[in-house]
PDB file of C-alpha atoms in Angstrom:
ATOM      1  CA  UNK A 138       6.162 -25.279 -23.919  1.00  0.00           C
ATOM      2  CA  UNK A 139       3.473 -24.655 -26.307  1.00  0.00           C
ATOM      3  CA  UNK A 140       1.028 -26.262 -28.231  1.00  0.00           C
ATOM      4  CA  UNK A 141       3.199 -25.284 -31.482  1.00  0.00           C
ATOM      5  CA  UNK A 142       6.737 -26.738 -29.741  1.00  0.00           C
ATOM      6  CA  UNK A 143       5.053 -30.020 -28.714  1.00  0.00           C
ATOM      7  CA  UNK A 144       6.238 -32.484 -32.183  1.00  0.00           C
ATOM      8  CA  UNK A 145       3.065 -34.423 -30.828  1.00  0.00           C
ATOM      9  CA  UNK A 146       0.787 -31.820 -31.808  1.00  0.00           C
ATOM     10  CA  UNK A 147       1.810 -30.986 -35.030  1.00  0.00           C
ATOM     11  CA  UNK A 148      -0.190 -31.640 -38.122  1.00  0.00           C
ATOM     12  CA  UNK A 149      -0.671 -35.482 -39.520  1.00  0.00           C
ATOM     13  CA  UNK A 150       1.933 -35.992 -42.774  1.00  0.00           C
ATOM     14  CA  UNK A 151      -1.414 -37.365 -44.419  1.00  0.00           C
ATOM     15  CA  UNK A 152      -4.967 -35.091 -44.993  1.00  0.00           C
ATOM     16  CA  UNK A 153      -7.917 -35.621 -46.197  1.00  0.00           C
ATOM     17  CA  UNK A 154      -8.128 -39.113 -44.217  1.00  0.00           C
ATOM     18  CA  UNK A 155     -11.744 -39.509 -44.555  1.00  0.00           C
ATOM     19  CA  UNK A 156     -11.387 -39.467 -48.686  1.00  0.00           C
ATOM     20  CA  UNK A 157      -8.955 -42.637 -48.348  1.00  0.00           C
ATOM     21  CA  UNK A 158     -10.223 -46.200 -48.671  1.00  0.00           C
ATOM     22  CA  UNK A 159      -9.621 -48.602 -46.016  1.00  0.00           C
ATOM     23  CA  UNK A 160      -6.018 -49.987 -47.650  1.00  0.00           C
ATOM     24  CA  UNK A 161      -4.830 -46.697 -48.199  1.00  0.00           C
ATOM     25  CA  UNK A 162      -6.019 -45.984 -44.619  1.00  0.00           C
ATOM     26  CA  UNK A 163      -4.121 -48.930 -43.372  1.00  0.00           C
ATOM     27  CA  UNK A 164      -1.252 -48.929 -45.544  1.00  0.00           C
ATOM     28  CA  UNK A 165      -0.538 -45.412 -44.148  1.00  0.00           C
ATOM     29  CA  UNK A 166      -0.767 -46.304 -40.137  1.00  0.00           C
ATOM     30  CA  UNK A 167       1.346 -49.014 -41.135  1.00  0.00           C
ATOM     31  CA  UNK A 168       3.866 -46.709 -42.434  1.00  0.00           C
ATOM     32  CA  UNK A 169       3.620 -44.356 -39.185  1.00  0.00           C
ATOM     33  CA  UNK A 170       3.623 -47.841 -36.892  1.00  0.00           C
ATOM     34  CA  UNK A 171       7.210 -48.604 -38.919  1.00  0.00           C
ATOM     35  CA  UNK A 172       8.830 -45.277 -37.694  1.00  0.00           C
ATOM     36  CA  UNK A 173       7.717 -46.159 -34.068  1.00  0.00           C
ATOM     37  CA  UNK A 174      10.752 -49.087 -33.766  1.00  0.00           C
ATOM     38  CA  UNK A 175      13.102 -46.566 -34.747  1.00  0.00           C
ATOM     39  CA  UNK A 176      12.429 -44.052 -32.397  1.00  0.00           C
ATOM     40  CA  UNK A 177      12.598 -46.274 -29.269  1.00  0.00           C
ATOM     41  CA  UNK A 178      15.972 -47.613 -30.557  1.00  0.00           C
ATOM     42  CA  UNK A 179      17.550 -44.378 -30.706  1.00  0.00           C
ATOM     43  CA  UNK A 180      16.181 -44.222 -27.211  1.00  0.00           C
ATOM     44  CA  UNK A 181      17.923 -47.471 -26.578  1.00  0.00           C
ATOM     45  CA  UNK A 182      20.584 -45.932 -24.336  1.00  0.00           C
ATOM     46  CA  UNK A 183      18.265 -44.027 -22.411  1.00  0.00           C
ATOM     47  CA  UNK A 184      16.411 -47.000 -21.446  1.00  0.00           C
ATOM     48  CA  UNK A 185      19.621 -48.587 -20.379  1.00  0.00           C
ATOM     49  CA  UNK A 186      20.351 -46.134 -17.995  1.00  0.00           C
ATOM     50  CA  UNK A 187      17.393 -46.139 -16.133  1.00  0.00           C
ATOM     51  CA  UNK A 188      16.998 -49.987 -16.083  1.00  0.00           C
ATOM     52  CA  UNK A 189      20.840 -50.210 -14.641  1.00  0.00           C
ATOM     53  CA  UNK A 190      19.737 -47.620 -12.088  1.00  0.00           C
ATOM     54  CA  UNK A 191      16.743 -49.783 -11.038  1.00  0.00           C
ATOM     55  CA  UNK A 192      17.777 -52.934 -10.791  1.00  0.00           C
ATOM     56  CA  UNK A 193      20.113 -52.176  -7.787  1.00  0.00           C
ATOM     57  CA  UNK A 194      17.168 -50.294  -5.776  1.00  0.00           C
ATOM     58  CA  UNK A 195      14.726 -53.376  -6.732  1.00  0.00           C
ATOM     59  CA  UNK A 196      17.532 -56.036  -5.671  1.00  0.00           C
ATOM     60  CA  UNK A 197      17.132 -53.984  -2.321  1.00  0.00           C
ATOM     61  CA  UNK A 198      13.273 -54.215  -1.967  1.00  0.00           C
ATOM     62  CA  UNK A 199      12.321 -50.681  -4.067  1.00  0.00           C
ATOM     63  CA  UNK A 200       9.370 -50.670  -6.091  1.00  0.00           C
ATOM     64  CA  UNK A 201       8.715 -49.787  -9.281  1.00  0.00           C
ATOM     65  CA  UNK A 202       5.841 -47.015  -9.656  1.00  0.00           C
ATOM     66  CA  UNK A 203       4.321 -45.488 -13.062  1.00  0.00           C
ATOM     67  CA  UNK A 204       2.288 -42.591 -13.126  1.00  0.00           C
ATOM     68  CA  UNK A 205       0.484 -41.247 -15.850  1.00  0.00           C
ATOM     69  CA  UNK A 206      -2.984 -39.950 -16.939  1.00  0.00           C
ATOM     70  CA  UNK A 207      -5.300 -41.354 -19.825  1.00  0.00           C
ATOM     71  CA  UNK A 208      -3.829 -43.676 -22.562  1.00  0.00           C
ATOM     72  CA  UNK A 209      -0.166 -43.294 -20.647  1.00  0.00           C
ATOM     73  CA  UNK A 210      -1.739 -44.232 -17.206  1.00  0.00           C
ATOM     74  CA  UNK A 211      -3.566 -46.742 -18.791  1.00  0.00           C
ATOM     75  CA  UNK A 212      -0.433 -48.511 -20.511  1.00  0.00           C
ATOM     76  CA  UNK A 213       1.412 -48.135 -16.778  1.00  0.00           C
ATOM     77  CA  UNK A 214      -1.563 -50.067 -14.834  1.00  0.00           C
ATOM     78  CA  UNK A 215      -1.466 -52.529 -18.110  1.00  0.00           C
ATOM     79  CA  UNK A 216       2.355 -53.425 -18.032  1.00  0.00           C
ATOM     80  CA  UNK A 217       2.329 -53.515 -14.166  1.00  0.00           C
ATOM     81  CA  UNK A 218      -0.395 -55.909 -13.846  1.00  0.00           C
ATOM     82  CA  UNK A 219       0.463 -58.397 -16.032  1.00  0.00           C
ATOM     83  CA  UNK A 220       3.891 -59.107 -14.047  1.00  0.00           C
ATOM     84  CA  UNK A 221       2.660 -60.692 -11.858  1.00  0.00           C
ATOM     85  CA  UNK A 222       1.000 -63.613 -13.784  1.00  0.00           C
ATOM     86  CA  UNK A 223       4.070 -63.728 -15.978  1.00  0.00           C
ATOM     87  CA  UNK A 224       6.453 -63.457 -13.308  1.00  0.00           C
ATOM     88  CA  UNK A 225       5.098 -65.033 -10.113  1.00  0.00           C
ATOM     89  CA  UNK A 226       6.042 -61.901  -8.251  1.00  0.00           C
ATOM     90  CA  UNK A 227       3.844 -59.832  -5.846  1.00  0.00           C
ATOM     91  CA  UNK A 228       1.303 -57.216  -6.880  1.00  0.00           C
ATOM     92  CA  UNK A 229       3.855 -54.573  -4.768  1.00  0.00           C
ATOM     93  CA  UNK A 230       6.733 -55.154  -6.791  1.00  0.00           C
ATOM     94  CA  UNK A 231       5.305 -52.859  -9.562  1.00  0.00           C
ATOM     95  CA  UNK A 232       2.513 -50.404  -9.644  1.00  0.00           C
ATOM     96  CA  UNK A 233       0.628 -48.629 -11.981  1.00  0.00           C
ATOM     97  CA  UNK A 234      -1.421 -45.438 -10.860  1.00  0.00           C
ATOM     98  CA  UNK A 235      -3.344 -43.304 -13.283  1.00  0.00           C
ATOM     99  CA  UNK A 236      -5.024 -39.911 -12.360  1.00  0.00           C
ATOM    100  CA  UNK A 237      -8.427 -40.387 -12.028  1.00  0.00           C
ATOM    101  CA  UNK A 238      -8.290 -43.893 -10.453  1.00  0.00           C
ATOM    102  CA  UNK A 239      -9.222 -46.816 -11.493  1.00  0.00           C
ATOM    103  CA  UNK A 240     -12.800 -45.301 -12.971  1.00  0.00           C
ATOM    104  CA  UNK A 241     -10.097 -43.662 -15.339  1.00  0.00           C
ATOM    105  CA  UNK A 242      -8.837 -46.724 -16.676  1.00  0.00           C
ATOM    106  CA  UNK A 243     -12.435 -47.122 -18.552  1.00  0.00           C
ATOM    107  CA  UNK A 244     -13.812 -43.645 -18.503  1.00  0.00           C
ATOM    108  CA  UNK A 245     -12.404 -40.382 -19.096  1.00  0.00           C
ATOM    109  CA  UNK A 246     -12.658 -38.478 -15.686  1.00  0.00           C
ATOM    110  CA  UNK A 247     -12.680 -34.565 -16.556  1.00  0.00           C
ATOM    111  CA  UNK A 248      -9.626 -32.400 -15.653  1.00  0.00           C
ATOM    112  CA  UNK A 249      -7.488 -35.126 -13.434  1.00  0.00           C
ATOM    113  CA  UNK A 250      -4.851 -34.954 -15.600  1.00  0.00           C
ATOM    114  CA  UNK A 251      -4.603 -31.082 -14.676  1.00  0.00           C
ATOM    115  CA  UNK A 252      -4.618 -31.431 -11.071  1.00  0.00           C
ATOM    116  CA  UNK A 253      -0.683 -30.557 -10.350  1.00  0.00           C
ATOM    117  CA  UNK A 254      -0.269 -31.843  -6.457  1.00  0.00           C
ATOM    118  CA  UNK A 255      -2.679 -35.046  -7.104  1.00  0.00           C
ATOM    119  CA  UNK A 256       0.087 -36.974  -8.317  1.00  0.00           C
ATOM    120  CA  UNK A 257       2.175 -37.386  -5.389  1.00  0.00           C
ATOM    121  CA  UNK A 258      -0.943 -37.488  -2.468  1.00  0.00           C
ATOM    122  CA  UNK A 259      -1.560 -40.368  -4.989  1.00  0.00           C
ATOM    123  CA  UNK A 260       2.042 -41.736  -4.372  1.00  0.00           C
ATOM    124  CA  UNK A 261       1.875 -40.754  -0.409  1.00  0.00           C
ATOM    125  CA  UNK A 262      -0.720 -43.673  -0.276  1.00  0.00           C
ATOM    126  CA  UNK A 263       1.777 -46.343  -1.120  1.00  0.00           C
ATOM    127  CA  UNK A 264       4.003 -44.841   1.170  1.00  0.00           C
ATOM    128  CA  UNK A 265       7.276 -44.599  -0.848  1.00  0.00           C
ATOM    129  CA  UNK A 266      10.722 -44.779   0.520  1.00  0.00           C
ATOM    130  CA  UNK A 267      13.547 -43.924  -1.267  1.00  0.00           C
ATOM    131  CA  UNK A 268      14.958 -47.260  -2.898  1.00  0.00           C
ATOM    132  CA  UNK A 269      11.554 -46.750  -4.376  1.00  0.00           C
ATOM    133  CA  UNK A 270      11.658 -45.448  -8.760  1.00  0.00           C
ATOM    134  CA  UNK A 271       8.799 -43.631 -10.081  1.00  0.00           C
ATOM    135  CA  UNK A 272       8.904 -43.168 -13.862  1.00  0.00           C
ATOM    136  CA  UNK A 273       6.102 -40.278 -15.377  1.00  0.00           C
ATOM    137  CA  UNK A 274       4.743 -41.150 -18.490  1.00  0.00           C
ATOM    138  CA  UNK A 275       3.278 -38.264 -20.691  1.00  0.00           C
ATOM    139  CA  UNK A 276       3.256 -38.173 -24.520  1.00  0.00           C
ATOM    140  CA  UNK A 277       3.112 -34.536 -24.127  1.00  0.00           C
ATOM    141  CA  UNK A 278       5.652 -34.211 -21.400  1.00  0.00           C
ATOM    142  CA  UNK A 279       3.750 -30.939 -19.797  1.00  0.00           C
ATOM    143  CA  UNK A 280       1.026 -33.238 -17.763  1.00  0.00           C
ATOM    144  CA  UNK A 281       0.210 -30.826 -14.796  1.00  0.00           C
ATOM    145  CA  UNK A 282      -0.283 -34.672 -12.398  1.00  0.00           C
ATOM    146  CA  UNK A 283       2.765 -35.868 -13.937  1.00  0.00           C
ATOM    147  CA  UNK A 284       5.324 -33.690 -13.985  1.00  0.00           C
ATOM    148  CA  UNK A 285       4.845 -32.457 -10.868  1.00  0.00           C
ATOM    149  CA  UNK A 286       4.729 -36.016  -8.656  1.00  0.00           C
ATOM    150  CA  UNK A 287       8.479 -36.017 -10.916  1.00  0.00           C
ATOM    151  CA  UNK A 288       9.207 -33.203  -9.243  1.00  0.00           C
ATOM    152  CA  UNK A 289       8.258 -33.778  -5.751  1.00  0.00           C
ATOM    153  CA  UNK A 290       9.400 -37.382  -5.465  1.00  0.00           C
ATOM    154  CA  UNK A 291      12.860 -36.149  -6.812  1.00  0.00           C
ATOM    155  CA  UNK A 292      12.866 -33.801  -4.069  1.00  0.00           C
ATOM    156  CA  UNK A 293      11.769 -36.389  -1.499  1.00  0.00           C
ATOM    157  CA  UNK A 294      14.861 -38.757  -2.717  1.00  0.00           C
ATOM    158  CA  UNK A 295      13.445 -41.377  -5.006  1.00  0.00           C
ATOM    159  CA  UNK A 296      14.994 -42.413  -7.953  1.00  0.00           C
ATOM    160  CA  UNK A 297      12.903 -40.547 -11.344  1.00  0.00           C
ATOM    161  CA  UNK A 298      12.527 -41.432 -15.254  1.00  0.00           C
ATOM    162  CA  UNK A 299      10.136 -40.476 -17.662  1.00  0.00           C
ATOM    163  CA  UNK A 300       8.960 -41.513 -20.905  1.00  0.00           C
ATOM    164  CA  UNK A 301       7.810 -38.801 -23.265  1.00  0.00           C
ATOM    165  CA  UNK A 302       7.356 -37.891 -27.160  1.00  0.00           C
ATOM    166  CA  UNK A 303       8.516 -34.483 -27.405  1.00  0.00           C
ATOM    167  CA  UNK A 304      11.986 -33.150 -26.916  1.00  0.00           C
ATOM    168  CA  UNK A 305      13.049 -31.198 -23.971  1.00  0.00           C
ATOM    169  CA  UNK A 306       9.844 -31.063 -21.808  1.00  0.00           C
ATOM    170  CA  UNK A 307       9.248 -29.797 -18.472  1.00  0.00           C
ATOM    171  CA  UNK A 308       8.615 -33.234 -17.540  1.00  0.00           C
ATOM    172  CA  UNK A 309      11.851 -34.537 -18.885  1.00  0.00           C
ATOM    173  CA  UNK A 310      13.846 -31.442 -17.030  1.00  0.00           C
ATOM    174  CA  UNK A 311      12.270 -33.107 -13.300  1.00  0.00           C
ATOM    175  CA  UNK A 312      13.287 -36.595 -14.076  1.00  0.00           C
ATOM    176  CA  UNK A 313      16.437 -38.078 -13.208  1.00  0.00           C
ATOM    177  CA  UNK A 314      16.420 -40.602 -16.371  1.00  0.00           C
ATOM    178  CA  UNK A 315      14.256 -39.131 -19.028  1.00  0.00           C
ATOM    179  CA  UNK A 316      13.498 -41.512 -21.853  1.00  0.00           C
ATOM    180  CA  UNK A 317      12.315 -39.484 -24.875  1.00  0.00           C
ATOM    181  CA  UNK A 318      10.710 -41.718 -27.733  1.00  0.00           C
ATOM    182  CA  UNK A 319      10.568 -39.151 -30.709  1.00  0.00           C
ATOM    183  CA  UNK A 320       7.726 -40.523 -33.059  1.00  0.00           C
ATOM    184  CA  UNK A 321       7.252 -37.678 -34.755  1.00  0.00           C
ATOM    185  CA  UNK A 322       3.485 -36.122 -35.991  1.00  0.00           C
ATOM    186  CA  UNK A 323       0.339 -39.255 -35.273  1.00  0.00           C
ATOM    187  CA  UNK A 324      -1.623 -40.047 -37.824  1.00  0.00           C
ATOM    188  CA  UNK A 325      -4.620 -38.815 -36.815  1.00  0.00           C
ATOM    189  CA  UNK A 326      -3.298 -35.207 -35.489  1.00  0.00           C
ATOM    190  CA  UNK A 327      -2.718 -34.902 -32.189  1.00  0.00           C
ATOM    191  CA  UNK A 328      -4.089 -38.747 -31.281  1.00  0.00           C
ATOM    192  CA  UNK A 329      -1.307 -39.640 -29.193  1.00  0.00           C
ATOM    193  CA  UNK A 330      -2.984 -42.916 -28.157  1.00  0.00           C
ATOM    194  CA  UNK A 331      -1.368 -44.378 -32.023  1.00  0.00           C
ATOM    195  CA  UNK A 332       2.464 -44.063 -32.258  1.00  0.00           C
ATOM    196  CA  UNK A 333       3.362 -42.540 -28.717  1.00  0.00           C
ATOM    197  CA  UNK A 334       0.969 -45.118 -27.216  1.00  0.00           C
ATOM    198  CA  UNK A 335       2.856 -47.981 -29.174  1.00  0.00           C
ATOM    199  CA  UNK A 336       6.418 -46.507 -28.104  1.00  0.00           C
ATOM    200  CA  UNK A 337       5.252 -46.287 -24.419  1.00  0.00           C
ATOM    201  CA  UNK A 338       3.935 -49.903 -24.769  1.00  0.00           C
ATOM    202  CA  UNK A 339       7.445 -50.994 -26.009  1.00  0.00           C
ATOM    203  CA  UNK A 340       9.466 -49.148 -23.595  1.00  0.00           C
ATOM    204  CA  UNK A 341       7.827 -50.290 -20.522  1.00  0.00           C
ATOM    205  CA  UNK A 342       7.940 -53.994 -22.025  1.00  0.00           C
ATOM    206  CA  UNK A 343      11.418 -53.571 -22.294  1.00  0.00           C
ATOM    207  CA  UNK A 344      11.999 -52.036 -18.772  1.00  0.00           C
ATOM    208  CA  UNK A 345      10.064 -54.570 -17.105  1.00  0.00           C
ATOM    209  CA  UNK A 346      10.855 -57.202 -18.891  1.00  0.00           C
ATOM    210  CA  UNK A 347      14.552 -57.151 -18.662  1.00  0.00           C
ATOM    211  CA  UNK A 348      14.243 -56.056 -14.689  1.00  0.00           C
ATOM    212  CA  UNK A 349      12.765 -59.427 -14.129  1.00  0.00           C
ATOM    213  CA  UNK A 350      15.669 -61.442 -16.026  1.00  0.00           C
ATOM    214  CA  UNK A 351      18.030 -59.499 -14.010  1.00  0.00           C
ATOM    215  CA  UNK A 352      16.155 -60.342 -10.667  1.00  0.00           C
ATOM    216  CA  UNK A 353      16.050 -63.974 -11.539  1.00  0.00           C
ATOM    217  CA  UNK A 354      12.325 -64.517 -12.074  1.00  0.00           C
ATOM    218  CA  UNK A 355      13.609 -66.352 -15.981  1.00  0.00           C
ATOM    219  CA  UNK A 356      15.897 -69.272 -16.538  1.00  0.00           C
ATOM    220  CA  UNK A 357      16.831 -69.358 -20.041  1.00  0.00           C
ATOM    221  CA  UNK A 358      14.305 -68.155 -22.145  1.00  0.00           C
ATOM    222  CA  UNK A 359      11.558 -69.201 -19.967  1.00  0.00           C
ATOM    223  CA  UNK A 360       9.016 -68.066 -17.157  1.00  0.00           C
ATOM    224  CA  UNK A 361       9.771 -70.633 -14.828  1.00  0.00           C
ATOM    225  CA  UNK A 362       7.757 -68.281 -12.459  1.00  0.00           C
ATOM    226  CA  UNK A 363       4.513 -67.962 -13.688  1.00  0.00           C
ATOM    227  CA  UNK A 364       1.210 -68.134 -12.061  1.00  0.00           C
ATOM    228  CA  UNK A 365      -0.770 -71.155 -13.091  1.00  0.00           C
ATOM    229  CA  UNK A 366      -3.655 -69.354 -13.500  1.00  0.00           C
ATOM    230  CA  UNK A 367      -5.344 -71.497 -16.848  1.00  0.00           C
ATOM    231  CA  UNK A 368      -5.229 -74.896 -18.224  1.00  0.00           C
ATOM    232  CA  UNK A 369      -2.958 -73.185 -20.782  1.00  0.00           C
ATOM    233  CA  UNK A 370      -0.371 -72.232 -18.689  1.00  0.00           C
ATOM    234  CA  UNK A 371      -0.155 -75.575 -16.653  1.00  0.00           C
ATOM    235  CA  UNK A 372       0.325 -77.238 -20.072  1.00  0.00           C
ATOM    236  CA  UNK A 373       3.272 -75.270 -20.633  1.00  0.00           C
ATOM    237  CA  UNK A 374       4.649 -75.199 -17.184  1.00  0.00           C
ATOM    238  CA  UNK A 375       4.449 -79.108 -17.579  1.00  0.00           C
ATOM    239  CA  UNK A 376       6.161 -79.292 -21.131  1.00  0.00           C
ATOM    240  CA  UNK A 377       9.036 -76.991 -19.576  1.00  0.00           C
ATOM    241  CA  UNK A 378       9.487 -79.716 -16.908  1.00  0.00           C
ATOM    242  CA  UNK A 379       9.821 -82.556 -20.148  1.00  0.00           C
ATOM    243  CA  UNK A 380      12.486 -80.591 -21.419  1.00  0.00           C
ATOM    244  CA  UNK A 381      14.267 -79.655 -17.878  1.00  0.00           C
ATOM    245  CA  UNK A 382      14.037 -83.304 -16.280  1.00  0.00           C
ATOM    246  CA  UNK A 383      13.108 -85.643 -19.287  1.00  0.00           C
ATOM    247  CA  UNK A 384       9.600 -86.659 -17.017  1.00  0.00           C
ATOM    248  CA  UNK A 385       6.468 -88.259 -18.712  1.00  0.00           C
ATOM    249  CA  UNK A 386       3.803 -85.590 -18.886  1.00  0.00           C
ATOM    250  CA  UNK A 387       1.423 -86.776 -16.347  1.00  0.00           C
ATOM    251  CA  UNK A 388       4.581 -87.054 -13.761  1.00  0.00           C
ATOM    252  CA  UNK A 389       5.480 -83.756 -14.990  1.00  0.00           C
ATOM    253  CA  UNK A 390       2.163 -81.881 -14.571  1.00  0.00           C
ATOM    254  CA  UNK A 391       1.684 -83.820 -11.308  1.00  0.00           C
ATOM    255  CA  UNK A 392       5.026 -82.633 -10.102  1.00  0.00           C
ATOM    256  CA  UNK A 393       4.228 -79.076 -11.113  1.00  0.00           C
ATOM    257  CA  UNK A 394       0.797 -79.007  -9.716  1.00  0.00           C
ATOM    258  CA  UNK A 395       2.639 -79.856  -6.439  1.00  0.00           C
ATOM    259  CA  UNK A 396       4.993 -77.406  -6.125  1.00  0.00           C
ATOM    260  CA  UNK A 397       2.946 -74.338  -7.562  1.00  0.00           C
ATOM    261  CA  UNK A 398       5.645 -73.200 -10.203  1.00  0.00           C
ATOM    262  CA  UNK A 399       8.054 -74.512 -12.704  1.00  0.00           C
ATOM    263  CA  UNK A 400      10.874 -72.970 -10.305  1.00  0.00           C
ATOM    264  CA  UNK A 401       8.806 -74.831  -7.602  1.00  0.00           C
ATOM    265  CA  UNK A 402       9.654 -78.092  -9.227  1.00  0.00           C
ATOM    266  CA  UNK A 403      13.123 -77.019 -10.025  1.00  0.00           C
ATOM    267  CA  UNK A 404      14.436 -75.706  -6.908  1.00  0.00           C
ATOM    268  CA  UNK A 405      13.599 -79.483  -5.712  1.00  0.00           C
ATOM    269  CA  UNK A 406      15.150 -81.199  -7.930  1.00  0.00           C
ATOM    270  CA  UNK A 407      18.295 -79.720  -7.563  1.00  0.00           C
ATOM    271  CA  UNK A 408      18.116 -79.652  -3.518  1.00  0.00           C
ATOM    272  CA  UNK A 409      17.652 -83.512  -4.109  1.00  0.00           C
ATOM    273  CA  UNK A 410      21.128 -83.731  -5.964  1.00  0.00           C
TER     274      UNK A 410
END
């Protein structure tokens, strides 16, 4: 695939950017930003299919890996890392892994991203069995460190998805369950940190997000799991117990403080009854 095939390098709808005040500036992401909802909801049964095909491995003990370099590796290490707090489940359950390592995630380190092999030694250290998912993201979808970790944990039986902003990409040819968010050209040509950034961002919130309902770490609407790692979230742990078990506030936060978790508290009560 070329530079000319790849829809995220084509040329910006807009020119002449730095002529354009700052509302027509913003006005205009705007506009791109609107397309970006779109695009993941035609990818809407895409996503389905590779959540479905997780949840069974993860119900089983299989991780959840994302690899990726620059902005996508970034967004990876970003979604995986806030699951726990939000969840209450361990660091292991999902992991991000950029190329580069974790100096990438605030410095660009020169050429990782092109270092075809690096992926998968990167996997090897987590030592991945095959209940195990590891989704490649790459705006591009030609990543050298991407597409070819795809291709060798295919080969070594785990399960493989990809999220990607160009159409039929080497990247989405390895991978079992390729997601392809079609955005279309970024506003500033080429800068596929803008709308393929946002659609990664949503796509992994939505695969995440609706693997934890399905393993039980919400009831309701509600994180009954979190960490209570703030005064914040203890306040709202507490309110949920109000509205659960009609307790006074103090009793409430008392209760909660006790059992470490809103599910904690819960899990009580009901063995109680």
């Amino acid at each position: 695939m070329t530079a000319q095939d790849k829809i995220t390098e084509q040329p910006s709808r807009y020119d002449h950017l730095e002529q354009m005040s700052v509302t027509e500036l913003l006005q205009h992401i705007n506009e791109e930003d609107a397309l970006v909802a779109e695009a993941v909801g035609r990818a809407l049964p895409q996503i389905r299919a590779v959540v479905e095909a997780i949840e069974p491995r993860m119900k089983r003990g299989g991780r959840l890996f994302y690899i990726g370099a620059g902005t996508s590796g970034r967004l990876g290490v970003l979604d995986a890392s806030e699951l726990p707090p939000t969840f209450g489940v361990p660091e292991t359950w999902v992991v991000g892994i950029i190329a580069g390592g974790d100096e990438a995630l605030r410095h660009a380190v020169e050429r990782a991203e092109d270092i075809a092999g690096q992926g998968w030694r990167d996997l090897l250290l987590h030592h991945p069995t095959k209940d195990d998912t590891v989704i490649g993201i790459a705006a591009s979808g030609t990543t050298p460190y991407v597409v070819d970790a795809i291709r060798q944990a295919r080969q070594n039986g785990l399960l493989t998805g990809c999220i990607t902003s160009n159409p039929d990409t080497p990247l989405a040819h390895e991978a079992e369950f390729p997601i392809e968010t079609i955005v279309g050209p970024e506003f500033v040509t080429g800068s596929s940190r803008m709308k393929s950034g946002t659609a990664q961002k949503m796509v992994l919130n939505m695969i995440s997000t609706t693997l934890m309902i399905r393993v039980g770490r919400v009831q309701g609407n509600r994180m009954v799991n979190m960490q209570l790692t703030n005064n914040k979230l203890v306040d709202r742990g507490t309110r949920m117990l109000q509205d659960y078990l009609g307790l006074g506030y103090d009793e409430a936060q008392q209760r909660l403080l006790e059992a470490g978790s809103v599910a904690g508290v819960l899990e009580g009560s009901l063995a109680q009854k």
